[in-house]
Amino acid sequence: MSSIEHSPLARKLSAFAVLSEDELAVLTRLHQRRKTFAAGTDLVHQGQPRQAAYILASGWACSYKIQPEGSRQIVDFQIPGDFLGLRSVLLRTSDHSIEPVVKIEAVEVIASDLLGALADTPRLAAAILWAASRDEAMVVEHLVGLGRRDADARMAHFLLELGARLAFVGLGSKEGYACPLTQYHLADALGLTAVHVNRVLRQLRERELVTFREGYVKFGDIDRLMELADFDPAYLDQTGPLLK
Amino acid sequence: MSSIEHSPLARKLSAFAVLSEDELAVLTRLHQRRKTFAAGTDLVHQGQPRQAAYILASGWACSYKIQPEGSRQIVDFQIPGDFLGLRSVLLRTSDHSIEPVVKIEAVEVIASDLLGALADTPRLAAAILWAASRDEAMVVEHLVGLGRRDADARMAHFLLELGARLAFVGLGSKEGYACPLTQYHLADALGLTAVHVNRVLRQLRERELVTFREGYVKFGDIDRLMELADFDPAYLDQTGPLLK
DNA sequence: CGCGAATTTGATAGCTATCAAAAGGAGTGG
DNA sequence: CCACTCCTTTTGATAGCTATCAAATTCGCG
């Protein structure tokens, strides 16, 4: 039984502010109802009201929107310690769906508990809002990539960001990281087709910049990769070494 | 001197929850220091720490990110009643800049005041977080447009969204609205070049769907336009008629 | 009236989608 | 344990959308 202060969320929030006993206790109270979801079974549903939020304990998920004509755009991926569906808690109808990429464990967070925690523990409130701001900053950087980067730079940037985020919660290093995504996931996230994703990955591999293979991302030349991607991690608001 | 309950912000928040005297008083307290900014003089600066947030009282602004190589991507436009720079308040260094499109009036909001208001008035807190969630939903929809819509649909969707937002605060109707943007603004927002923006606008005008001219957007056939754009305004979380 | 900004139009190049199809891999049932 | 199927990865050929380069015209403003 792991204690709360070693949960991925507590670890992430600690980078913003050291949490007291009381604040950790509130976090624990939020961590009741742990549930398991199989890959592909949505836990938040676009267009439906009163959706709950979750904290992802293990596995990967993605938030996405489906267009009326059928295509889908992945907005972001979530890794352990991330919130799921926070934005849809206050909206009358959820604007997006969330789907586990692999089997996940997540704890449900009730809207009233969350608002209560915000009102009762100012420092924890600030830490949670910081995490939410950081998530939004990642969405914004993703938007910039779709608007202003070509396919190569977009892919490079994406793989670097995931590396930095994973390293931040102890799941990756500057060597690389385990990554359960398919090339279809990458395509849906990067606004490309799976066919083109495959060509881009081949090219990055042949240039010995990164290798995406068998569920693992391995960095070849991370400095040249960062240059190709114009990767400036300031928006992640992580202090200390970016990838270690 | 207009009273607080008719400010664009109060009007917007009222769509989420009717605010009490006390809550309006807190809003008023946030509305001290009113400042004027000339078009083009940034009020939030990408890469700088401890940026303030503002509430836009009049005029239009835009939030954007500059890439290392120089290109810029506009993330969103802000109209009266919108927050400016909320996301950068808790981040150690702001991830974006904000620039007035025309001369604006804005009131500065101190981080501590804001967090205090969140702790003291739960209903107002929920309303403010609702507005922030709605802003984020707009960024997400913008991201979807960049990833999955072609230039025509992107433009159509953008013009429709602005119309719905402006109508929501009483600044537009289903006929059209005053719009101070240049074609360069549109290009920077939509991930296109100004040249292509011009071609797209011409085509939409020739098809008699919308006219963008002399600072005014005039809808020709709003139903066909919504169809072209696949415009589903659910993400705006506005009840009642969308454009009236 | 003059000048810079914004709009407009044409020609060409380049990036990515689309269409097709083959090959490799994982899981299932016989 | 093998045949079979579905999913994922891979590669080739062609089409289409949007960028880029160039330049003329109009507009706003001092």
XYZ file of C-alpha atoms (C1' of nucleotides) in Angstrom:
548
model
C 0.000 0.000 0.000
C 1.769 3.095 -1.205
C 1.320 6.258 0.813
C -0.237 9.325 -0.710
C 2.912 11.411 -0.878
C 4.390 9.044 -3.435
C 1.397 9.109 -5.764
C 2.200 10.630 -9.155
C -0.173 13.530 -8.462
C 1.390 14.433 -5.123
C 4.789 14.179 -6.738
C 3.755 16.568 -9.473
C 2.074 19.077 -7.149
C 5.125 19.029 -4.862
C 7.068 20.613 -7.685
C 4.810 23.630 -7.233
C 4.518 23.743 -3.443
C 5.520 21.486 -0.589
C 2.283 20.111 0.833
C 1.503 19.883 4.534
C 0.045 16.918 6.395
C -3.400 18.450 6.243
C -3.182 19.089 2.551
C -1.993 15.564 1.869
C -4.937 14.354 3.936
C -7.314 16.267 1.693
C -5.641 14.698 -1.325
C -6.146 11.298 0.263
C -9.811 12.032 0.818
C -10.118 12.777 -2.901
C -8.431 9.430 -3.590
C -11.314 7.170 -2.595
C -13.188 5.134 -5.219
C -10.434 3.567 -7.335
C -11.724 2.040 -10.553
C -10.269 0.107 -13.470
C -11.161 0.831 -17.090
C -10.300 -1.320 -20.099
C -8.584 0.217 -23.128
C -11.127 1.822 -25.410
C -13.999 2.207 -22.919
C -14.631 5.928 -22.588
C -14.834 7.326 -19.090
C -15.935 10.806 -20.110
C -18.461 11.249 -22.905
C -18.588 14.193 -25.293
C -22.003 15.842 -25.285
C -23.204 14.361 -22.012
C -24.007 16.331 -18.865
C -22.678 15.978 -15.329
C -19.463 14.137 -16.123
C -17.146 13.250 -13.264
C -13.454 14.023 -13.141
C -10.735 11.489 -12.360
C -7.136 11.317 -11.309
C -5.161 8.870 -13.394
C -3.244 6.441 -11.171
C -1.718 4.145 -13.784
C -1.737 3.722 -17.553
C -2.276 6.207 -20.370
C -5.441 7.909 -21.583
C -6.312 10.479 -24.218
C -8.878 13.256 -24.490
C -10.386 13.795 -27.914
C -13.210 15.306 -29.908
C -15.123 13.609 -32.698
C -16.263 15.751 -35.616
C -19.764 15.441 -37.065
C -18.284 13.957 -40.246
C -16.438 11.338 -38.247
C -12.797 12.332 -38.021
C -11.261 12.573 -34.608
C -8.736 14.940 -33.066
C -6.852 13.926 -29.959
C -6.367 16.980 -27.777
C -3.890 15.564 -25.294
C -2.628 12.385 -23.700
C -2.756 11.872 -19.953
C -0.176 10.002 -17.929
C -0.190 8.972 -14.249
C -0.793 11.937 -11.963
C -2.838 13.833 -14.536
C -6.447 14.922 -14.153
C -9.015 13.462 -16.507
C -12.021 15.502 -17.527
C -11.480 18.415 -15.174
C -12.747 20.870 -17.759
C -16.063 19.065 -18.171
C -16.962 19.230 -14.473
C -18.314 22.774 -14.587
C -19.563 22.773 -18.173
C -23.185 21.763 -18.494
C -22.282 19.287 -21.205
C -18.837 17.820 -21.699
C -17.065 19.155 -24.778
C -14.814 16.103 -25.137
C -14.423 12.397 -24.505
C -11.699 10.529 -22.660
C -10.563 7.077 -23.603
C -7.973 4.827 -21.957
C -5.159 3.997 -24.367
C -4.352 0.913 -22.312
C -6.001 -0.525 -19.235
C -5.951 2.180 -16.585
C -6.649 2.749 -12.922
C -8.287 6.029 -12.012
C -9.939 7.518 -8.959
C -13.172 9.403 -9.363
C -13.321 12.949 -8.026
C -16.693 14.398 -7.131
C -17.259 17.987 -8.192
C -18.402 19.071 -4.743
C -15.381 17.458 -3.052
C -13.120 19.254 -5.450
C -14.738 22.658 -4.963
C -14.684 22.024 -1.228
C -10.978 21.270 -1.304
C -10.399 24.468 -3.257
C -12.233 26.515 -0.631
C -10.702 24.841 2.434
C -7.021 24.530 1.590
C -5.690 27.597 -0.225
C -2.238 26.193 -0.884
C -3.599 22.951 -2.266
C -6.082 24.965 -4.282
C -3.259 26.954 -5.816
C -1.343 23.758 -6.569
C -4.335 22.176 -8.285
C -5.015 25.310 -10.292
C -1.329 25.403 -11.192
C -1.582 21.852 -12.565
C -4.699 22.825 -14.498
C -2.913 25.889 -15.918
C 0.001 23.700 -16.933
C -2.363 21.292 -18.679
C -3.909 24.185 -20.552
C -0.450 25.449 -21.500
C 0.235 22.058 -23.050
C -2.960 22.238 -25.066
C -1.938 25.695 -26.252
C 1.510 24.503 -27.283
C -0.152 21.658 -29.150
C -2.319 24.195 -30.937
C 0.780 26.154 -31.915
C 2.314 22.990 -33.318
C -0.754 22.280 -35.467
C -0.833 25.838 -36.726
C 2.844 26.523 -37.290
C 4.999 23.403 -37.417
C 5.444 20.983 -40.311
C 4.967 17.259 -39.794
C 8.590 16.527 -38.823
C 8.869 19.288 -36.241
C 5.419 18.434 -34.928
C 6.353 14.820 -34.325
C 9.712 15.738 -32.814
C 8.095 18.263 -30.496
C 5.440 15.815 -29.440
C 7.892 13.041 -28.577
C 10.078 15.477 -26.637
C 7.173 16.874 -24.643
C 6.032 13.417 -23.632
C 9.574 12.595 -22.573
C 9.785 15.683 -20.403
C 6.398 15.022 -18.820
C 7.192 11.391 -18.108
C 10.604 12.197 -16.662
C 8.834 14.701 -14.394
C 6.871 11.893 -12.721
C 9.700 9.375 -12.835
C 8.594 7.389 -15.890
C 11.247 8.356 -18.415
C 14.755 9.646 -18.922
C 16.834 11.332 -21.605
C 17.430 7.845 -23.016
C 13.770 7.310 -23.806
C 10.522 5.955 -22.377
C 7.898 3.242 -22.700
C 5.081 4.441 -24.957
C 1.947 2.392 -25.643
C 0.651 4.567 -28.495
C -0.010 3.317 -32.004
C 0.761 5.311 -35.122
C -2.975 5.934 -35.395
C -2.895 7.650 -32.023
C -0.043 9.822 -33.219
C -1.936 10.640 -36.403
C -5.100 11.606 -34.544
C -3.106 13.806 -32.192
C -0.871 15.484 -34.747
C -3.501 16.200 -37.381
C -1.840 13.847 -39.867
C -2.773 10.552 -41.499
C -1.339 7.318 -40.152
C 0.410 6.809 -43.477
C 2.237 10.085 -43.188
C 3.077 9.450 -39.540
C 4.797 6.295 -40.637
C 6.881 8.153 -43.214
C 7.850 10.836 -40.708
C 8.888 8.239 -38.131
C 10.985 6.420 -40.700
C 12.736 9.607 -41.643
C 13.463 10.554 -38.010
C 14.791 7.055 -37.435
C 17.000 7.168 -40.532
C 18.393 10.502 -39.418
C 19.118 8.798 -36.074
C 17.161 11.399 -34.105
C 14.536 9.173 -32.446
C 13.303 5.626 -32.782
C 9.650 4.769 -32.167
C 9.422 1.001 -32.070
C 7.801 -1.825 -30.151
C 6.247 0.395 -27.521
C 9.390 2.302 -26.768
C 10.671 5.746 -27.721
C 14.442 5.881 -27.834
C 16.225 9.176 -28.295
C 19.161 9.102 -30.693
C 20.406 12.680 -30.777
C 18.220 14.653 -28.393
C 19.994 17.965 -28.999
C 19.461 17.920 -32.743
C 15.912 16.731 -32.123
C 15.186 19.708 -29.880
C 16.617 21.992 -32.513
C 14.478 20.453 -35.237
C 11.385 20.841 -33.061
C 12.214 24.328 -31.792
C 11.476 22.803 -28.406
C 11.414 25.351 -25.584
C 10.021 23.589 -22.493
C 9.300 26.801 -20.574
C 5.570 26.223 -20.953
C 5.812 23.014 -18.893
C 6.827 25.190 -15.946
C 9.149 22.472 -14.681
C 12.162 23.604 -12.712
C 15.316 21.554 -12.501
C 16.775 19.451 -15.284
C 14.282 18.855 -18.036
C 15.235 15.298 -18.902
C 17.685 13.519 -16.674
C -21.194 55.325 -14.432
C -22.486 51.878 -15.254
C -23.191 49.557 -12.362
C -21.354 46.298 -11.965
C -24.234 44.030 -12.859
C -24.250 45.372 -16.399
C -20.550 44.836 -16.988
C -19.852 42.312 -19.733
C -18.251 39.960 -17.204
C -21.194 39.985 -14.821
C -23.489 39.479 -17.764
C -21.515 36.459 -18.886
C -21.257 34.930 -15.411
C -24.980 35.416 -14.866
C -25.552 32.922 -17.631
C -23.986 30.352 -15.322
C -25.422 31.426 -11.985
C -27.435 34.355 -10.715
C -25.080 36.332 -8.496
C -26.026 37.743 -5.095
C -25.357 41.239 -3.785
C -22.313 39.987 -1.915
C -20.913 38.241 -4.915
C -21.407 41.281 -7.091
C -19.604 43.285 -4.408
C -16.622 40.951 -4.648
C -16.657 41.403 -8.405
C -16.679 45.146 -7.885
C -13.697 44.904 -5.565
C -11.818 43.086 -8.326
C -12.764 45.920 -10.671
C -10.494 48.599 -9.236
C -7.473 49.883 -11.229
C -8.864 50.497 -14.712
C -6.162 51.058 -17.299
C -5.990 51.905 -20.983
C -3.637 50.184 -23.423
C -2.899 51.244 -26.987
C -3.182 48.750 -29.843
C -0.017 46.725 -30.144
C 1.409 47.315 -26.650
C 1.545 43.922 -24.954
C 0.053 43.684 -21.486
C 1.234 40.153 -20.792
C 4.693 39.063 -21.879
C 5.661 35.551 -22.943
C 8.599 34.239 -20.925
C 8.314 36.715 -18.076
C 7.469 35.868 -14.461
C 4.735 37.183 -12.183
C 2.356 38.456 -14.838
C -0.931 39.988 -13.752
C -4.335 39.025 -15.067
C -6.926 41.465 -16.383
C -10.585 41.674 -17.168
C -11.243 43.225 -20.556
C -13.751 46.080 -20.277
C -13.781 47.358 -23.856
C -12.038 46.610 -27.137
C -10.495 43.432 -28.514
C -7.246 41.679 -27.602
C -5.488 38.500 -28.654
C -3.286 35.981 -26.905
C -0.454 34.526 -28.945
C 2.832 32.688 -28.899
C 5.921 33.591 -30.894
C 8.074 30.747 -32.198
C 11.873 30.876 -31.953
C 12.095 31.205 -35.743
C 9.725 34.155 -35.670
C 6.305 33.012 -36.814
C 3.384 33.701 -34.544
C 0.287 31.760 -33.675
C -2.702 33.516 -32.206
C -4.345 31.248 -29.641
C -7.540 33.179 -29.098
C -9.156 36.575 -29.291
C -10.679 38.216 -26.228
C -13.746 40.413 -26.246
C -15.299 42.517 -23.462
C -15.991 40.456 -20.358
C -13.163 38.003 -21.040
C -10.201 37.359 -18.785
C -6.747 38.211 -20.050
C -3.750 36.185 -18.947
C -5.514 34.102 -16.314
C -3.405 31.073 -17.191
C -0.128 32.900 -16.604
C -0.985 33.943 -13.045
C 0.003 30.656 -11.448
C 2.713 29.647 -13.905
C 6.170 30.773 -12.871
C 6.753 32.229 -16.305
C 4.014 33.220 -18.714
C 3.700 30.893 -21.700
C 2.089 33.500 -23.921
C 1.730 37.188 -24.687
C -1.385 39.325 -24.925
C -1.728 42.238 -27.275
C -4.607 44.675 -27.732
C -5.976 44.531 -31.276
C -7.381 48.020 -30.842
C -7.186 50.453 -27.956
C -8.604 48.693 -24.919
C -9.672 49.304 -21.353
C -8.851 46.584 -18.858
C -8.858 46.210 -15.086
C -5.942 44.536 -13.420
C -6.678 41.590 -11.149
C -4.173 40.733 -8.440
C -3.460 37.038 -8.002
C -4.057 37.154 -4.245
C -7.399 38.971 -4.675
C -8.476 36.361 -7.154
C -7.506 33.398 -4.982
C -9.179 35.132 -2.047
C -12.388 35.551 -3.999
C -12.277 31.885 -4.938
C -11.967 30.866 -1.282
C -14.578 33.281 0.097
C -17.459 33.061 -2.331
C -18.072 29.497 -3.542
C -20.736 30.384 -6.070
C -18.667 33.136 -7.600
C -15.692 30.785 -7.569
C -17.677 28.222 -9.517
C -18.814 30.888 -11.965
C -15.260 32.093 -12.564
C -13.977 28.559 -13.008
C -16.866 27.922 -15.369
C -15.771 30.900 -17.487
C -12.195 29.609 -17.435
C -13.378 26.145 -18.489
C -15.359 27.685 -21.307
C -12.292 29.635 -22.459
C -10.301 26.426 -22.466
C -13.051 24.674 -24.425
C -12.722 27.391 -27.063
C -8.974 26.830 -27.287
C -9.620 23.116 -27.690
C -12.143 23.686 -30.447
C -9.622 25.952 -32.154
C -7.078 23.139 -31.920
C -9.552 20.759 -33.533
C -10.048 23.231 -36.349
C -6.319 23.480 -37.005
C -5.942 19.722 -36.947
C -9.023 18.616 -38.848
C -10.668 21.380 -40.855
C -9.602 22.769 -44.225
C -9.141 26.489 -44.728
C -12.743 27.209 -45.735
C -14.342 25.355 -42.854
C -11.785 26.825 -40.462
C -12.630 30.375 -41.485
C -16.364 29.713 -41.423
C -16.147 28.145 -37.987
C -14.053 30.987 -36.659
C -16.418 33.690 -37.867
C -19.404 31.822 -36.474
C -17.809 31.311 -33.080
C -16.988 34.990 -32.766
C -20.551 35.833 -33.711
C -21.948 33.551 -31.035
C -19.580 34.907 -28.401
C -20.336 38.522 -29.265
C -24.072 37.933 -29.307
C -23.695 36.389 -25.857
C -22.487 39.706 -24.425
C -24.758 41.852 -26.543
C -22.286 42.902 -29.229
C -23.586 41.005 -32.225
C -26.591 39.345 -33.827
C -27.377 36.797 -36.503
C -27.009 39.630 -38.996
C -23.357 40.169 -38.208
C -20.997 42.126 -35.983
C -18.303 44.794 -35.905
C -14.887 43.158 -36.193
C -11.623 45.134 -35.994
C -9.358 42.297 -37.157
C -7.125 42.472 -40.206
C -6.572 39.567 -42.565
C -3.155 39.173 -40.940
C -4.860 38.559 -37.615
C -7.029 35.921 -39.223
C -3.979 34.318 -40.831
C -2.055 34.198 -37.553
C -5.044 32.684 -35.782
C -6.030 30.144 -38.428
C -2.566 28.860 -39.256
C -2.777 30.217 -42.812
C -0.994 32.914 -44.782
C -2.617 36.288 -45.262
C -2.682 35.631 -49.002
C -4.677 32.468 -48.561
C -6.993 34.117 -46.041
C -7.807 36.645 -48.696
C -8.674 33.933 -51.236
C -10.841 32.096 -48.731
C -12.711 35.274 -47.816
C -13.302 36.067 -51.454
C -14.706 32.603 -52.066
C -17.022 32.777 -49.040
C -18.201 36.184 -50.215
C -18.816 34.955 -53.768
C -20.796 32.024 -52.430
C -22.798 34.612 -50.472
C -22.142 32.900 -47.159
C -20.354 35.707 -45.263
C -18.836 39.046 -46.061
C -15.794 40.317 -44.191
C -15.343 43.937 -45.146
C -14.533 47.323 -43.667
C -14.474 46.124 -40.104
C -17.758 44.326 -40.293
C -18.745 40.683 -40.617
C -22.067 40.225 -42.337
C -23.699 36.834 -42.505
C -25.254 35.958 -45.864
C -26.582 32.453 -45.380
C -25.841 31.471 -41.813
C -27.388 28.006 -42.097
C -25.250 26.945 -45.023
C -22.259 28.511 -43.294
C -22.848 26.429 -40.180
C -23.124 23.362 -42.335
C -19.880 24.140 -44.149
C -18.117 24.667 -40.822
C -19.678 21.689 -39.057
C -20.424 24.232 -36.355
C -21.792 22.679 -33.180
C -21.821 25.378 -30.496
C -22.268 22.961 -27.587
C -18.711 23.683 -26.403
C -19.621 27.323 -25.766
C -22.010 26.086 -23.077
C -24.442 28.869 -23.881
C -28.074 28.183 -23.216
C -30.843 29.918 -25.069
C -30.741 30.987 -28.700
C -27.254 30.916 -30.108
C -27.439 33.947 -32.323
C -30.457 36.151 -32.088
C -0.615 64.692 -51.298
C 2.431 61.031 -50.008
C 3.552 56.917 -47.710
C 3.087 52.659 -45.235
C -0.270 49.247 -44.164
C -3.755 46.254 -45.841
C -6.041 44.004 -49.600
C -6.034 41.669 -53.918
C -4.600 38.678 -57.812
C -1.520 35.433 -60.576
C 1.929 31.658 -61.210
C 4.523 27.999 -59.299
C 6.353 24.837 -55.772
C 5.955 21.794 -51.923
C 3.850 19.286 -48.287
C 0.520 16.047 -46.975
C -3.748 13.459 -48.176
C -5.719 9.843 -50.633
C -5.900 5.441 -52.842
C -3.945 0.754 -53.061
C -1.815 -3.025 -51.373
C 1.561 -5.929 -49.089
C 3.775 -7.605 -44.936
C 4.349 -8.323 -40.080
C 2.234 -9.451 -35.307
C -0.956 -10.648 -31.752
C -4.713 -13.087 -30.305
C -8.449 -16.780 -31.141
C -10.555 -21.007 -32.137
C -10.183 -25.443 -33.940
C 0.138 -26.299 -32.607
C -1.643 -24.361 -36.695
C -4.946 -21.761 -39.507
C -7.237 -17.566 -39.507
C -8.418 -12.889 -38.685
C -7.849 -8.327 -37.283
C -4.850 -4.720 -36.202
C -0.700 -2.293 -37.090
C 3.107 -1.090 -39.850
C 5.104 -0.231 -44.252
C 5.750 1.332 -49.104
C 4.450 3.305 -53.794
C 1.898 6.461 -57.005
C -0.947 10.365 -57.662
C -3.911 14.313 -56.462
C -5.004 18.401 -53.962
C -4.525 22.064 -50.746
C -1.901 25.802 -49.188
C 2.661 28.201 -49.120
C 5.728 31.038 -51.480
C 7.177 34.610 -54.561
C 5.881 38.831 -57.098
C 3.449 42.774 -57.839
C -0.535 45.840 -58.436
C -4.187 48.302 -56.100
C -6.664 50.369 -52.416
C -7.040 52.367 -47.931
C -5.918 55.043 -43.805
C -3.717 58.768 -42.063
C -0.389 62.577 -41.093
